[in-house]
Amino acid sequence: MDFSKNQSSKTQTQSQKAIEQAAKTAQKSSHKVELDHLHAMSVTGVEDVPTFTDKNVVIRLKGETLSVSGQNLAVKNLDVTEGKLQIEGQVNALKYSAQTSPTSFAKRIFK
């Protein structure tokens, strides 16, 4: 019995699974941000906009959150079905952060 062929086949299968999983993750978190002269912005891959003010817009993407800071910010168009968002106003900063699940947040509070 040739164990090296069996082990090699097993390693290839594991590698294929890892590549497929990485591709699925990349597809889930894909989004696009276009910024036009710091005064207009469009984003694709949007799941939700939980909060927005004239100084901050929080955009929930797949697996992460994008916070937009600026002045006179206004959400001009939001289509969560298509995953598209348009913002106008002076954009000063963009900040990405990982989303935390509500259960993990609750667990941290009640520890």
mmCIF file of C-alpha atoms in Angstrom:
data_model
loop_
_atom_site.group_PDB
_atom_site.id
_atom_site.type_symbol
_atom_site.label_atom_id
_atom_site.label_comp_id
_atom_site.label_asym_id
_atom_site.label_seq_id
_atom_site.Cartn_x
_atom_site.Cartn_y
_atom_site.Cartn_z
ATOM 1 C CA MET A 1 0.000 0.000 0.000
ATOM 2 C CA ASP A 2 1.388 3.418 -1.001
ATOM 3 C CA PHE A 3 0.779 5.893 1.830
ATOM 4 C CA SER A 4 2.549 8.797 0.081
ATOM 5 C CA LYS A 5 -0.055 8.929 -2.735
ATOM 6 C CA ASN A 6 -2.888 8.758 -0.223
ATOM 7 C CA GLN A 7 -1.354 11.533 1.914
ATOM 8 C CA SER A 8 -0.668 13.697 -1.166
ATOM 9 C CA SER A 9 -4.275 13.311 -2.324
ATOM 10 C CA LYS A 10 -5.543 14.222 1.144
ATOM 11 C CA THR A 11 -3.324 17.347 1.246
ATOM 12 C CA GLN A 12 -4.566 18.450 -2.194
ATOM 13 C CA THR A 13 -8.178 18.031 -1.094
ATOM 14 C CA GLN A 14 -7.549 20.108 2.036
ATOM 15 C CA SER A 15 -5.826 22.792 -0.048
ATOM 16 C CA GLN A 16 -8.735 22.885 -2.491
ATOM 17 C CA LYS A 17 -11.197 23.273 0.365
ATOM 18 C CA ALA A 18 -9.137 26.102 1.869
ATOM 19 C CA ILE A 19 -8.989 27.906 -1.487
ATOM 20 C CA GLU A 20 -12.732 27.482 -2.040
ATOM 21 C CA GLN A 21 -13.460 28.799 1.467
ATOM 22 C CA ALA A 22 -11.212 31.826 0.903
ATOM 23 C CA ALA A 23 -12.955 32.539 -2.407
ATOM 24 C CA LYS A 24 -16.381 32.357 -0.734
ATOM 25 C CA THR A 25 -15.222 34.713 2.013
ATOM 26 C CA ALA A 26 -13.848 37.166 -0.550
ATOM 27 C CA GLN A 27 -17.135 37.094 -2.462
ATOM 28 C CA LYS A 28 -19.104 37.772 0.707
ATOM 29 C CA SER A 29 -16.983 40.736 1.751
ATOM 30 C CA SER A 30 -16.484 42.299 -1.665
ATOM 31 C CA HIS A 31 -17.423 45.932 -1.911
ATOM 32 C CA LYS A 32 -16.345 49.014 -3.793
ATOM 33 C CA VAL A 33 -15.823 52.578 -2.590
ATOM 34 C CA GLU A 34 -15.593 55.479 -5.033
ATOM 35 C CA LEU A 35 -14.699 58.918 -3.723
ATOM 36 C CA ASP A 36 -15.067 61.928 -6.022
ATOM 37 C CA HIS A 37 -12.970 64.943 -4.957
ATOM 38 C CA LEU A 38 -13.834 64.333 -1.273
ATOM 39 C CA HIS A 39 -17.386 65.632 -1.873
ATOM 40 C CA ALA A 40 -19.303 62.653 -3.266
ATOM 41 C CA MET A 41 -19.000 58.987 -2.447
ATOM 42 C CA SER A 42 -20.614 55.790 -3.669
ATOM 43 C CA VAL A 43 -20.351 52.380 -2.024
ATOM 44 C CA THR A 44 -21.448 48.942 -3.212
ATOM 45 C CA GLY A 45 -21.803 45.807 -1.086
ATOM 46 C CA VAL A 46 -23.866 47.695 1.518
ATOM 47 C CA GLU A 47 -26.027 45.628 3.868
ATOM 48 C CA ASP A 48 -27.329 48.428 6.092
ATOM 49 C CA VAL A 49 -26.781 51.996 7.271
ATOM 50 C CA PRO A 50 -27.637 51.760 10.991
ATOM 51 C CA THR A 51 -26.832 55.392 11.842
ATOM 52 C CA PHE A 52 -26.022 58.607 10.065
ATOM 53 C CA THR A 53 -25.661 62.274 10.948
ATOM 54 C CA ASP A 54 -24.266 65.263 9.098
ATOM 55 C CA LYS A 55 -20.832 64.368 10.563
ATOM 56 C CA ASN A 56 -20.771 60.554 10.529
ATOM 57 C CA VAL A 57 -22.244 57.733 8.444
ATOM 58 C CA VAL A 58 -21.910 54.124 9.621
ATOM 59 C CA ILE A 59 -22.138 51.602 6.792
ATOM 60 C CA ARG A 60 -22.539 47.898 7.510
ATOM 61 C CA LEU A 61 -20.833 45.783 4.860
ATOM 62 C CA LYS A 62 -20.521 42.007 4.764
ATOM 63 C CA GLY A 63 -18.325 41.158 7.736
ATOM 64 C CA GLU A 64 -17.110 44.673 8.467
ATOM 65 C CA THR A 65 -18.207 48.219 9.156
ATOM 66 C CA LEU A 66 -17.136 51.364 7.341
ATOM 67 C CA SER A 67 -17.413 54.676 9.200
ATOM 68 C CA VAL A 68 -17.343 57.852 7.127
ATOM 69 C CA SER A 69 -16.529 61.098 8.946
ATOM 70 C CA GLY A 70 -16.892 64.571 7.508
ATOM 71 C CA GLN A 71 -18.986 67.724 7.304
ATOM 72 C CA ASN A 72 -22.478 68.224 5.856
ATOM 73 C CA LEU A 73 -22.803 64.525 5.016
ATOM 74 C CA ALA A 74 -26.106 63.456 3.495
ATOM 75 C CA VAL A 75 -27.299 60.030 2.387
ATOM 76 C CA LYS A 76 -28.661 60.725 -1.093
ATOM 77 C CA ASN A 77 -29.508 57.221 -2.221
ATOM 78 C CA LEU A 78 -29.667 53.929 -0.320
ATOM 79 C CA ASP A 79 -30.739 50.676 -1.953
ATOM 80 C CA VAL A 80 -29.994 47.716 0.330
ATOM 81 C CA THR A 81 -31.583 45.323 -2.153
ATOM 82 C CA GLU A 82 -28.897 46.255 -4.676
ATOM 83 C CA GLY A 83 -26.327 47.017 -1.944
ATOM 84 C CA LYS A 84 -25.706 50.570 -3.168
ATOM 85 C CA LEU A 85 -25.237 53.827 -1.268
ATOM 86 C CA GLN A 86 -24.502 57.407 -2.335
ATOM 87 C CA ILE A 87 -23.290 60.074 0.075
ATOM 88 C CA GLU A 88 -22.714 63.768 -0.546
ATOM 89 C CA GLY A 89 -20.765 66.191 1.622
ATOM 90 C CA GLN A 90 -17.162 66.766 2.624
ATOM 91 C CA VAL A 91 -15.516 63.428 3.430
ATOM 92 C CA ASN A 92 -12.627 63.740 5.896
ATOM 93 C CA ALA A 93 -11.953 60.138 6.941
ATOM 94 C CA LEU A 94 -12.855 56.513 6.270
ATOM 95 C CA LYS A 95 -12.397 53.879 8.985
ATOM 96 C CA TYR A 96 -12.907 50.141 8.643
ATOM 97 C CA SER A 97 -13.602 47.865 11.594
ATOM 98 C CA ALA A 98 -14.616 44.239 11.986
ATOM 99 C CA GLN A 99 -18.217 43.595 12.913
ATOM 100 C CA THR A 100 -18.822 41.970 16.243
ATOM 101 C CA SER A 101 -21.817 39.765 16.709
ATOM 102 C CA PRO A 102 -24.413 40.890 19.252
ATOM 103 C CA THR A 103 -23.909 37.705 21.256
ATOM 104 C CA SER A 104 -20.195 38.303 21.690
ATOM 105 C CA PHE A 105 -20.886 41.885 22.792
ATOM 106 C CA ALA A 106 -23.460 40.642 25.318
ATOM 107 C CA LYS A 107 -21.036 38.030 26.589
ATOM 108 C CA ARG A 108 -18.413 40.716 27.194
ATOM 109 C CA ILE A 109 -20.871 42.882 29.141
ATOM 110 C CA PHE A 110 -22.114 40.096 31.397
ATOM 111 C CA LYS A 111 -18.747 38.475 32.116
#
